[in-house]
mmCIF file of C-alpha atoms and ligand atoms in Angstrom:
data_model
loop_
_atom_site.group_PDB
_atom_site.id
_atom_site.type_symbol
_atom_site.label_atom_id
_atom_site.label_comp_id
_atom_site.label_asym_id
_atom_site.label_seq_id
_atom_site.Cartn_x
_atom_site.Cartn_y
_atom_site.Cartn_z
ATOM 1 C CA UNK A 49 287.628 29.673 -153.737
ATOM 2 C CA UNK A 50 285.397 32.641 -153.163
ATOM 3 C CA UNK A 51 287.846 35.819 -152.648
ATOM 4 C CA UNK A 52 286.178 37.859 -149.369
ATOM 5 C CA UNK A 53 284.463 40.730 -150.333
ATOM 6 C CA UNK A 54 286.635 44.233 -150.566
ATOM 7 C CA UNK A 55 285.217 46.880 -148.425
ATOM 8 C CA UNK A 56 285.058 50.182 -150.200
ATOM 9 C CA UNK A 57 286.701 52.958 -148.094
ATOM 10 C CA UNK A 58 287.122 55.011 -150.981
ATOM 11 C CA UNK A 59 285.692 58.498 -149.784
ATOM 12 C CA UNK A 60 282.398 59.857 -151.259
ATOM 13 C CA UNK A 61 283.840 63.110 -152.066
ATOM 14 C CA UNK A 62 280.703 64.678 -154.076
ATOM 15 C CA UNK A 63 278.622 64.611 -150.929
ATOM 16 C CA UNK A 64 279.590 66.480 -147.659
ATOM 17 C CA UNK A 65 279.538 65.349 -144.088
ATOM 18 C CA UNK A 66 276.024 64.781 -142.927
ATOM 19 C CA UNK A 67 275.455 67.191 -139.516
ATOM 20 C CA UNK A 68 276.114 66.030 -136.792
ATOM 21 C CA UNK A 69 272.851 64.219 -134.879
ATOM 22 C CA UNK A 70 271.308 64.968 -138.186
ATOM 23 C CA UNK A 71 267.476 64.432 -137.587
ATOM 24 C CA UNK A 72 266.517 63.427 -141.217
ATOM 25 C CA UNK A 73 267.336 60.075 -143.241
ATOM 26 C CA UNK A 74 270.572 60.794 -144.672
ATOM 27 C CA UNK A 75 268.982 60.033 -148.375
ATOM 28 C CA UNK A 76 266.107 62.381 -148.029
ATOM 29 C CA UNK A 77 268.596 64.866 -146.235
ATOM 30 C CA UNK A 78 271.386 64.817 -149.618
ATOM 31 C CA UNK A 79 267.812 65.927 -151.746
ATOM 32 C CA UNK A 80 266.903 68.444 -149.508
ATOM 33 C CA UNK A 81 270.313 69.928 -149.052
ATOM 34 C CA UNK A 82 270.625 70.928 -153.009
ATOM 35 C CA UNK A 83 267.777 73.490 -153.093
ATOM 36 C CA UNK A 84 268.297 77.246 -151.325
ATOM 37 C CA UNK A 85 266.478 78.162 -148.044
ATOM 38 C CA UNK A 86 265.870 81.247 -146.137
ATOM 39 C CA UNK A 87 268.187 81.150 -143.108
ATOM 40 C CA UNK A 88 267.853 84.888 -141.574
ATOM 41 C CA UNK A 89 266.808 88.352 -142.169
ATOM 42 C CA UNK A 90 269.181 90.731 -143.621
ATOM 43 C CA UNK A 91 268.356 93.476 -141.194
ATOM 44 C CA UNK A 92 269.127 91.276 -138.348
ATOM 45 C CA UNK A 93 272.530 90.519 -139.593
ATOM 46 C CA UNK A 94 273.901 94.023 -137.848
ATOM 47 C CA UNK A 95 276.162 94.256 -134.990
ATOM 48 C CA UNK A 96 276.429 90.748 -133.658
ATOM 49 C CA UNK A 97 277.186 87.189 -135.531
ATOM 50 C CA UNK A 98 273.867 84.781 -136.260
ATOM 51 C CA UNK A 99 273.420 81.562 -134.822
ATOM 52 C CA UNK A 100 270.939 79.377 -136.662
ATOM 53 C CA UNK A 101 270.502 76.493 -138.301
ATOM 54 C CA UNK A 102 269.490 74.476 -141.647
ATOM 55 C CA UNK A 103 268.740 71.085 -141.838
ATOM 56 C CA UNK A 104 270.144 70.064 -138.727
ATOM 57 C CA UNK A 105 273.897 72.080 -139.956
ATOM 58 C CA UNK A 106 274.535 74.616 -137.457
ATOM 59 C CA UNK A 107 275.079 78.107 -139.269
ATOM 60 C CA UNK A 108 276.616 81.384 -138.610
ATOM 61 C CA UNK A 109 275.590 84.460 -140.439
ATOM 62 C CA UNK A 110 277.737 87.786 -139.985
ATOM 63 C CA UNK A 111 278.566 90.582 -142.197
ATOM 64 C CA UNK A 112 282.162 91.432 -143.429
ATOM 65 C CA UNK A 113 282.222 94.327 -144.880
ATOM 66 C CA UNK A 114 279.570 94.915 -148.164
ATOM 67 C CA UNK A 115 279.281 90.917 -148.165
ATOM 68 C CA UNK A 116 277.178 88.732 -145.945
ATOM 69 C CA UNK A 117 279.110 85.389 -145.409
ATOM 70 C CA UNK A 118 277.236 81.652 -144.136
ATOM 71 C CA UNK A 119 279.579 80.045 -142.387
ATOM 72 C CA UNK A 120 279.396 76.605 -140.170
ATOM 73 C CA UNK A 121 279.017 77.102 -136.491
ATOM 74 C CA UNK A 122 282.283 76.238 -135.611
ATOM 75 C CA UNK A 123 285.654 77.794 -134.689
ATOM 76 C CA UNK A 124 287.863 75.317 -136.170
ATOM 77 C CA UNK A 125 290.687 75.459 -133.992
ATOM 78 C CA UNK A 126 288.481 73.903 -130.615
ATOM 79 C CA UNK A 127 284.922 73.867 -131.695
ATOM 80 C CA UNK A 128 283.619 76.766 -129.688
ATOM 81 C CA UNK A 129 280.397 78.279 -131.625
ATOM 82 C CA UNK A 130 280.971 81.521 -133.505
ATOM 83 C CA UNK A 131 277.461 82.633 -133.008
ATOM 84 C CA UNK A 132 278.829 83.181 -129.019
ATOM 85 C CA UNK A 133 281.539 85.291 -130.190
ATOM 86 C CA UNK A 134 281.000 89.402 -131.590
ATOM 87 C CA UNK A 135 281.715 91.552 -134.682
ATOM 88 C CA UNK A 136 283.915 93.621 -134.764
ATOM 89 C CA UNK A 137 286.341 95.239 -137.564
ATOM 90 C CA UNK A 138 284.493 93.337 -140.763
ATOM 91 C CA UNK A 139 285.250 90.320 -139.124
ATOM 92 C CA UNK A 140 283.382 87.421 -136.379
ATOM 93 C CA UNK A 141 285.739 86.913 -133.657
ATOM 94 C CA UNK A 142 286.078 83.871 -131.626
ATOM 95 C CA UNK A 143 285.046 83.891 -128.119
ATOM 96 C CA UNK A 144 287.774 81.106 -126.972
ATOM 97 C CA UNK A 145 290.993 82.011 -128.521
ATOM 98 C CA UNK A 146 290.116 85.343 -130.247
ATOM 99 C CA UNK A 147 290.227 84.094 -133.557
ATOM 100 C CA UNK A 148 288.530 86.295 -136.575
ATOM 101 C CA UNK A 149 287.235 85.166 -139.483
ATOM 102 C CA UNK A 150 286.287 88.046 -142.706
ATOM 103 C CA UNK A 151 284.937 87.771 -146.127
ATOM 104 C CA UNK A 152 284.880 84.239 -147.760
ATOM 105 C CA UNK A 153 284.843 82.807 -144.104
ATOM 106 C CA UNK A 154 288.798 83.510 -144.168
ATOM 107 C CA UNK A 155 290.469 83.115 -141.150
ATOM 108 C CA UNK A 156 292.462 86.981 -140.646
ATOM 109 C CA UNK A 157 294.086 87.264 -137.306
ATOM 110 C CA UNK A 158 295.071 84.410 -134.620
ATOM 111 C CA UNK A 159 295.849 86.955 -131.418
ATOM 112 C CA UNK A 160 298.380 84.315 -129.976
ATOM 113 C CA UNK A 161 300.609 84.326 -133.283
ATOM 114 C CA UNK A 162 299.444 87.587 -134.733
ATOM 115 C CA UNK A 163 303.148 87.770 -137.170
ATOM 116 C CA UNK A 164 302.905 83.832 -138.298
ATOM 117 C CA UNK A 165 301.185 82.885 -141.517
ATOM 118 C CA UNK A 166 297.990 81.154 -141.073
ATOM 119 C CA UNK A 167 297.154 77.581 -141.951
ATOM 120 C CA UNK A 168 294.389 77.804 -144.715
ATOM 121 C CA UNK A 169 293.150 74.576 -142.376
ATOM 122 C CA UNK A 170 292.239 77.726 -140.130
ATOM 123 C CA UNK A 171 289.454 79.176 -142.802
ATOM 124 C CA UNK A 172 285.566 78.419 -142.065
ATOM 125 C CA UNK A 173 283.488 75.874 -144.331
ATOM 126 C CA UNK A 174 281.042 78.528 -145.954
ATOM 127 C CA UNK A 175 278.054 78.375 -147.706
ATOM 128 C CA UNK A 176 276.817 80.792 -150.805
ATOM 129 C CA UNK A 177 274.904 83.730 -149.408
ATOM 130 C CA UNK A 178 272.522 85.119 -151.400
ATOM 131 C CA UNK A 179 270.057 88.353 -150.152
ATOM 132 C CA UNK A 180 266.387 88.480 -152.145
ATOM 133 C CA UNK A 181 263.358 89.405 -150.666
ATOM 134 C CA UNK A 182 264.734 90.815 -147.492
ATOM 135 C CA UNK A 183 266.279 87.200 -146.390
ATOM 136 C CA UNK A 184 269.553 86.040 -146.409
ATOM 137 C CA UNK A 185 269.344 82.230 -148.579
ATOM 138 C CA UNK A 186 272.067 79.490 -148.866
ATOM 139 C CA UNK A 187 272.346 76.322 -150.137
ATOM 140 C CA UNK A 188 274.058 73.586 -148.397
ATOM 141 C CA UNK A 189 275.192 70.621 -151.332
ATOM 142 C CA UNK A 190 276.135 73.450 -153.652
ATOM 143 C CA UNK A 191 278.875 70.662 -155.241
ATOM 144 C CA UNK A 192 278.397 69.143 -158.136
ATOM 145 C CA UNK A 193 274.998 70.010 -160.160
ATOM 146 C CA UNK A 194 275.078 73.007 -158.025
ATOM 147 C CA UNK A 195 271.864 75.092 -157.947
ATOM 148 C CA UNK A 196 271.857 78.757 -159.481
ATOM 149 C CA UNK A 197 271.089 81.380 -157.818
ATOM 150 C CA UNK A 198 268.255 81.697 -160.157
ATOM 151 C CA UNK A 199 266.661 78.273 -158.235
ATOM 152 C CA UNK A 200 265.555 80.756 -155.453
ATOM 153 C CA UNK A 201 261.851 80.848 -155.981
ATOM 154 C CA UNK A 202 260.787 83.912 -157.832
ATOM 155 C CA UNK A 203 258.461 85.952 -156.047
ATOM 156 C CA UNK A 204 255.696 87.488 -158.351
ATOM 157 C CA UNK A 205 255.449 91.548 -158.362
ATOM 158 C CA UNK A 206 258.432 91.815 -156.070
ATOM 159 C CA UNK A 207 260.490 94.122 -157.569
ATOM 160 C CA UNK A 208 257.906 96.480 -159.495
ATOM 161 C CA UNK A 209 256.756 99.745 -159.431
ATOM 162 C CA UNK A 210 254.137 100.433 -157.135
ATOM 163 C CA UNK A 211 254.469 97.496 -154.864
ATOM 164 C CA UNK A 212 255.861 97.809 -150.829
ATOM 165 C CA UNK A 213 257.323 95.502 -150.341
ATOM 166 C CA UNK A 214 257.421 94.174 -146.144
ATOM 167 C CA UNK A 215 259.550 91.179 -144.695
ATOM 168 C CA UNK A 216 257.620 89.758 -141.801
ATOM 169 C CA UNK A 217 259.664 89.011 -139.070
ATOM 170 C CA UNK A 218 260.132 85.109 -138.817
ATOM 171 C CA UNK A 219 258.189 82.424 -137.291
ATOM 172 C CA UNK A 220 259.247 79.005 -135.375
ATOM 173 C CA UNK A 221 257.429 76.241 -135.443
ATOM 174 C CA UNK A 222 257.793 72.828 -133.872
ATOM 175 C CA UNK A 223 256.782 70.788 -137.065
ATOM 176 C CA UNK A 224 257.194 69.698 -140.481
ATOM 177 C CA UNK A 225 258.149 72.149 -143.060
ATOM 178 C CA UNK A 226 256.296 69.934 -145.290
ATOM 179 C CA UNK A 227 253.262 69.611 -143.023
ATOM 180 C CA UNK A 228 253.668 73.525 -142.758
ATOM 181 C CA UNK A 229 254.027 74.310 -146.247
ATOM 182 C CA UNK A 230 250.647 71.958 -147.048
ATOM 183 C CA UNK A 231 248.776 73.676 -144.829
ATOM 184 C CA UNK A 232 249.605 76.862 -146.789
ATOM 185 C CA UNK A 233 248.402 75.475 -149.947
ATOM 186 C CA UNK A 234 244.998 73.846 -148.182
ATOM 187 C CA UNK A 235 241.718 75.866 -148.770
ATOM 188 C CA UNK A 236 239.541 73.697 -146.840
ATOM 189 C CA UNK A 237 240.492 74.759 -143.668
ATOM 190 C CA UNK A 238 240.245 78.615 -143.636
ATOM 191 C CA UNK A 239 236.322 78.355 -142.161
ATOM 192 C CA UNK A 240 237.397 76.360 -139.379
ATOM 193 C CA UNK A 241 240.933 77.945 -138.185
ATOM 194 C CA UNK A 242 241.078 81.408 -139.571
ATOM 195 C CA UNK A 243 238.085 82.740 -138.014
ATOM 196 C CA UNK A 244 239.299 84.785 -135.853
ATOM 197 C CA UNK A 245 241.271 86.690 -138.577
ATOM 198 C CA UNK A 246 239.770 86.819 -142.135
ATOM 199 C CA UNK A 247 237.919 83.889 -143.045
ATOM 200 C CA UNK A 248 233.982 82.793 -142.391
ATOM 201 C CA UNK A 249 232.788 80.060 -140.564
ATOM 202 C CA UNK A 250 229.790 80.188 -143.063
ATOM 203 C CA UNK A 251 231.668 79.889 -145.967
ATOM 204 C CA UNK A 252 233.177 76.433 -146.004
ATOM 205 C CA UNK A 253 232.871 74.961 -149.369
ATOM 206 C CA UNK A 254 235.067 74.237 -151.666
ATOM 207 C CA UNK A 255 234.996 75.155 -155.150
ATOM 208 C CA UNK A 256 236.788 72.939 -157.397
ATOM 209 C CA UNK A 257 240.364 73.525 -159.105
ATOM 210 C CA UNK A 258 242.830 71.879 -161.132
ATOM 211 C CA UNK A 259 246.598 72.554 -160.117
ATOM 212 C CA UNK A 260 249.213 72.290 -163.074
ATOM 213 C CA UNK A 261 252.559 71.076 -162.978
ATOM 214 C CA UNK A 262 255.172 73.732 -163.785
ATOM 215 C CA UNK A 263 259.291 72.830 -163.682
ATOM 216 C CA UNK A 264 259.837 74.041 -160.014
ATOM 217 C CA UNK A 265 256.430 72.401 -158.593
ATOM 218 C CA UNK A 266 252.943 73.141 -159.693
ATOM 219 C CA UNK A 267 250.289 76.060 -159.523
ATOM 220 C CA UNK A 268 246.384 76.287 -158.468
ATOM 221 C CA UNK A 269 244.179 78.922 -159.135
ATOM 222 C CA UNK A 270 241.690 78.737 -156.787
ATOM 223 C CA UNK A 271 238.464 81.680 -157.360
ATOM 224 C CA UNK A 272 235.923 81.218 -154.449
ATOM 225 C CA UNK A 273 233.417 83.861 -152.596
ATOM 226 C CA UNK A 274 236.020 83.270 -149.064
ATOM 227 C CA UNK A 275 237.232 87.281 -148.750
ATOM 228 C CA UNK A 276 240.442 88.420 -147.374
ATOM 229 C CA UNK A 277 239.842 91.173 -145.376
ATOM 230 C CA UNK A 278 240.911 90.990 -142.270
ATOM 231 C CA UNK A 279 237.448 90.298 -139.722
ATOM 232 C CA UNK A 280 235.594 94.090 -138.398
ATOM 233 C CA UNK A 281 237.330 95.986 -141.527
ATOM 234 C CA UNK A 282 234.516 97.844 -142.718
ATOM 235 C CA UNK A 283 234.831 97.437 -146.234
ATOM 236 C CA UNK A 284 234.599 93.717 -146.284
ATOM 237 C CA UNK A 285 232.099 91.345 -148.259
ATOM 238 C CA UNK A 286 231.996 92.869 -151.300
ATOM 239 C CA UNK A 287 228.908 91.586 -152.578
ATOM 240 C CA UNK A 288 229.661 89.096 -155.376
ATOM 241 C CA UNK A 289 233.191 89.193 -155.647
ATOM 242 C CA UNK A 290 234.785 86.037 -156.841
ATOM 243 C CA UNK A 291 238.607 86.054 -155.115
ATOM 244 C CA UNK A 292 241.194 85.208 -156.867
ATOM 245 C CA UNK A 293 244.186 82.865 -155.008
ATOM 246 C CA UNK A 294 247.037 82.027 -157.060
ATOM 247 C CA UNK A 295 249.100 79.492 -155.241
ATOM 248 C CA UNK A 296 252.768 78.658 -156.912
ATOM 249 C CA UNK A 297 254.288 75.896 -155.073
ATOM 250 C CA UNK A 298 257.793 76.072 -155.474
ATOM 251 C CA UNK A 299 259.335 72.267 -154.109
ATOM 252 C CA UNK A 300 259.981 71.490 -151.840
ATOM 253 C CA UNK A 301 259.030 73.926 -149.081
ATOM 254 C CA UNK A 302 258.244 77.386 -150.107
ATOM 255 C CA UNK A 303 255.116 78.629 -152.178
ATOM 256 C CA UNK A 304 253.614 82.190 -153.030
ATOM 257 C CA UNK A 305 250.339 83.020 -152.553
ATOM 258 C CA UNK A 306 249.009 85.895 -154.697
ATOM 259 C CA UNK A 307 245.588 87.318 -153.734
ATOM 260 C CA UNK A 308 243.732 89.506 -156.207
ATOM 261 C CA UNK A 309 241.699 91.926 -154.083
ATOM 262 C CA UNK A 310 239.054 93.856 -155.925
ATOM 263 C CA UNK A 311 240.044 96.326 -158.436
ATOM 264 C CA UNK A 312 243.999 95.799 -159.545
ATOM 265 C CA UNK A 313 244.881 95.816 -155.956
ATOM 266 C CA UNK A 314 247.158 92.985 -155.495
ATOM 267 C CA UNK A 315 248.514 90.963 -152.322
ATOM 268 C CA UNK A 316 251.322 88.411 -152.338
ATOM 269 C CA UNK A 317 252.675 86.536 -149.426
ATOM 270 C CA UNK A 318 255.459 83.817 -149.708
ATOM 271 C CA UNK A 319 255.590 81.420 -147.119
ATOM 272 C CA UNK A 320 259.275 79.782 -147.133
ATOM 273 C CA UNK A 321 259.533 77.111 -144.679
ATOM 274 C CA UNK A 322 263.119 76.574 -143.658
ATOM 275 C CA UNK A 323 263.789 73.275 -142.466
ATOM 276 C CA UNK A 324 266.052 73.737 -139.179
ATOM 277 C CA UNK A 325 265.458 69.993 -138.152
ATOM 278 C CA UNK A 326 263.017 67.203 -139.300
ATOM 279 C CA UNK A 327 260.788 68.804 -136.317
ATOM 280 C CA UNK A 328 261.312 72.415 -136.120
ATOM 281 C CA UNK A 329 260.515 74.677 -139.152
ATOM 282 C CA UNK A 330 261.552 78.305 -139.176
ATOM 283 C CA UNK A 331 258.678 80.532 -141.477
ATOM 284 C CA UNK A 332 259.968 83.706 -143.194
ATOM 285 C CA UNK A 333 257.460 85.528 -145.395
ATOM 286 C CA UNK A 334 258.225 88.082 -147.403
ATOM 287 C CA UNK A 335 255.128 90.647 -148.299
ATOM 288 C CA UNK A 336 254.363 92.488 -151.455
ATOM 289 C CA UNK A 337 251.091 94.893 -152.282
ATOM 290 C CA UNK A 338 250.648 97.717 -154.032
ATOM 291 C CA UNK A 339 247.830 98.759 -151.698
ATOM 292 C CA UNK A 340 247.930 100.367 -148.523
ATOM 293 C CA UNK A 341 251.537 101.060 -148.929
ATOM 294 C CA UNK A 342 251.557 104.283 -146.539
ATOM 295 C CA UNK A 343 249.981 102.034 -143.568
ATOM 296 C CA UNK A 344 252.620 100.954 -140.742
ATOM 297 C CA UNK A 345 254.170 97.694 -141.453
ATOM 298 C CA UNK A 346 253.496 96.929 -138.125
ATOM 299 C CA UNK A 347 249.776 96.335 -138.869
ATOM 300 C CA UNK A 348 251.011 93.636 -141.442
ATOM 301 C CA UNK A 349 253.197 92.033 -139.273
ATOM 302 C CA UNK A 350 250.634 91.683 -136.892
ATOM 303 C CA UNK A 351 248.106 90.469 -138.410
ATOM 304 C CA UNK A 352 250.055 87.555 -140.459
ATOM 305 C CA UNK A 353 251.832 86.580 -137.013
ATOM 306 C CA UNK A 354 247.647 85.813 -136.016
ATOM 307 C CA UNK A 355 247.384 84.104 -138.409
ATOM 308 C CA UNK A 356 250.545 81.960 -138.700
ATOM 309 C CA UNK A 357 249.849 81.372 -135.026
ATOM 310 C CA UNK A 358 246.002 79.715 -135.913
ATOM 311 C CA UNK A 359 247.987 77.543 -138.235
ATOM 312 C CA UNK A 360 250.933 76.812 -135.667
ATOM 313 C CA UNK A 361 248.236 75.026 -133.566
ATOM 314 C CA UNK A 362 247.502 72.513 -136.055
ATOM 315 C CA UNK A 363 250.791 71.543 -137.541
ATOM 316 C CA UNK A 364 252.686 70.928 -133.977
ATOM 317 C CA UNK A 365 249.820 68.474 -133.828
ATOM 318 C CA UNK A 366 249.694 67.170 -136.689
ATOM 319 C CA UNK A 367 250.264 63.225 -136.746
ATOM 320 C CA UNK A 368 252.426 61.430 -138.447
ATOM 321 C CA UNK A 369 254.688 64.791 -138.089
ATOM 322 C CA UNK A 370 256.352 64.116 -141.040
ATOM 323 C CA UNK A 371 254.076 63.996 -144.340
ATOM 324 C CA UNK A 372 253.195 60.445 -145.814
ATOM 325 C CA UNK A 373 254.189 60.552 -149.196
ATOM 326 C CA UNK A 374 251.873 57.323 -150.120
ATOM 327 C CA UNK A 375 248.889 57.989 -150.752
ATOM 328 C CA UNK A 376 247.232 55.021 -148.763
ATOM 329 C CA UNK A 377 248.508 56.367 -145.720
ATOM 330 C CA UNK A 378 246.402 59.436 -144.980
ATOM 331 C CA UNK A 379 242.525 59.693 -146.395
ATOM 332 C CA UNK A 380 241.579 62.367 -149.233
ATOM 333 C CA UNK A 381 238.871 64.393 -150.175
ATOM 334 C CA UNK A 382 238.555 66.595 -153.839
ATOM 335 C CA UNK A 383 239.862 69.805 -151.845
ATOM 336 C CA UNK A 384 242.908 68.406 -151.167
ATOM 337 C CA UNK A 385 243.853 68.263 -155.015
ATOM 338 C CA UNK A 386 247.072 70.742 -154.179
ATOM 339 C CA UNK A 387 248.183 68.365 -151.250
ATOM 340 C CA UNK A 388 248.004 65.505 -153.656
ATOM 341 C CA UNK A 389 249.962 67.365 -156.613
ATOM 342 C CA UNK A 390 252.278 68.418 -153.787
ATOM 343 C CA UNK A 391 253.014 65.085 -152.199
ATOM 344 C CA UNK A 392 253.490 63.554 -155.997
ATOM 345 C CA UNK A 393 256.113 66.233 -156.700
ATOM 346 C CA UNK A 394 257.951 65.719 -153.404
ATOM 347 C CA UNK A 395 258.237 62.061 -154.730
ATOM 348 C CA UNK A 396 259.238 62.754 -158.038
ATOM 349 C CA UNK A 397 262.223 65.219 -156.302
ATOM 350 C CA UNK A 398 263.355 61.079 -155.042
ATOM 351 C CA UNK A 399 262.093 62.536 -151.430
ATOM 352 C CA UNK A 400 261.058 59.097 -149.423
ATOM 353 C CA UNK A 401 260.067 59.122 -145.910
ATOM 354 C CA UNK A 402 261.981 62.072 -144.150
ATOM 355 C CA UNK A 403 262.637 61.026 -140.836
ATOM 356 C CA UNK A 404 260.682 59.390 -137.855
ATOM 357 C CA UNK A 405 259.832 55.540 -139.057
HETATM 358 S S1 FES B 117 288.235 77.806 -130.278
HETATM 359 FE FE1 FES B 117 287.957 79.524 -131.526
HETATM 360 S S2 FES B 117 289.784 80.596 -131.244
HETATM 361 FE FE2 FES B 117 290.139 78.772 -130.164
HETATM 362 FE FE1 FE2 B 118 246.147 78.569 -142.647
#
């Protein structure tokens, strides 16, 4: 007699909880959660606790004392948001109850009890906080095969001598990070969208290039006559000049972009696209040159927030919003060999379909 089939409650203990209303397919979501992510500035983790989120998990940053602690959004003793409450004394305090919460995510004073040992069932679910490059990063599946801190994508010329380095404020946008972090690696589209800013509408062809695989993604070199000087500064066009872009594509959502300007003068911008939600992508782009370093920061921030806004435009439209990782589904042309290494490697990381079918 065939014995009925023995359902397995047995609890999957090397994954945690999926977010609530998470956004993404819950097998594409356990790849995405092992790599690290950008989730806020450190100079905007100051006086008051950080609501944000990652991948659908609401966060909250605050500092307690020399450490910076990434913590779920979520008192634990009624659910009230910590991001609503304030700092104060090295600790986040709850708005509700009055709770506070210190280093480690360590729950340190319950107002109501304040001689009574506290119930380590009391403490916040934290996250490893890491600062590089002017951002606080954190990974969220940091059990098991957990990722180094070394896994944050290096950042070429960062730390060295002679090199400013700037931390552009960050950037929502309601798309993709993978639809936003192609469109950072596509050449093809700088004579049509970044016109306004440094690119010319006369200059749309596209030289070939071979991207090579590397162990955290690929790289392209890409030399074509397209300048980077930003449109009406005189010293642009210099006649001849072959530039010099050298795109590192760390999977699955952040790349660098290193431009060599003539002479040694050097420009690199990383564009790390952290995934708040299968629709909403949160840009934070660390700067580093080692020209112009006396000029106002401002000027920089400026002029990348123009142009992250040209490319806004086109990824909120974009359609599918999440990127087709089968080739048959979209069409391709030869400049497009970065998208293509791109979408294989997102495969390869076991990445399927995202969200949205
Ligand atoms: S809900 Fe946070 S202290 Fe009660
Ligand atoms: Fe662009």
């Amino acid at each position: 007699m065939a014995t009925a089939p023995v359902l397995d409650t047995t609890p999957d203990t090397r994954r945690p909880p999926l977010p609530h209303g998470c956004t993404f397919d819950a097998e594409d979501w356990y790849v995405l959660g092992r790599f690290w992510y950008p989730v806020a500035l450190v100079r905007d983790v100051a006086e008051k606790p950080i609501g944000t989120k990652l991948l659908d998990q609401p966060l909250v940053v605050y500092r307690s004392g020399g450490e910076v602690v990434v913590a779920t959004d979520v008192c634990p003793h009624r659910g009230v948001p910590l991001s609503m409450g304030t700092q104060a004394d090295d600790t986040v305090v709850c708005p509700y109850h009055g709770l506070r919460f210190g280093a480690g995510g360590k729950c340190v004073h319950v107002p109501a009890h304040p001689a009574r040992d506290i119930p380590a069932r009391l403490n916040l679910r934290t996250f490893p906080a890491i600062e590089r490059y002017g951002l606080i990063w954190t990974c969220l599946d940091p059990v098991g095969e957990a990722p180094a801190p070394g896994d944050i994508p290096d950042m070429p010329h960062w730390d060295e001598d002679g090199f400013q380095q700037i931390t552009c404020p960050s950037t929502d946008i309601a798309g993709f990070a993978g639809r936003q972090l192609e469109g950072f690696l596509d050449v093809a589209h700088f004579a049509f969208v970044h016109t306004e800013t440094f690119a010319d509408p006369d200059n749309a062809e596209v030289p070939a290039y071979s991207p090579k695989r590397t162990d955290y993604g690929f790289e392209a070199e890409y030399w074509s006559s397209v300048g980077n000087y930003p449109i009406g500064v005189s010293q642009r066009g210099v006649p001849g000049f072959q530039w010099l872009r050298h795109f590192r594509c760390h999977l699955p959502f952040t790349a660098t972009l290193e431009i060599h300007f003539p002479g040694s003068d050097r420009l690199v911008i990383m564009n790390a696209a952290s995934p708040v939600s299968a629709r909403m992508t949160r840009l934070f782009a660390p700067i580093a040159r080692n020209f112009d370093t006396d000029l106002p920061v401002q000027d920089v921030y400026d002029f990348n927030q123009r142009i992250f806004d040209e490319d806004k435009i086109i990824v909120e439209a974009q359609m599918p919003e999440w990127l087709p990782l089968d080739p048959g589904d979209e069409g391709h042309i030869p400049a497009d060999m970065s998208s293509m290494t791109y979408r294989r490697g997102l495969k390869a990381l076991g990445l399927k379909r995202f969200f949205g079918y």
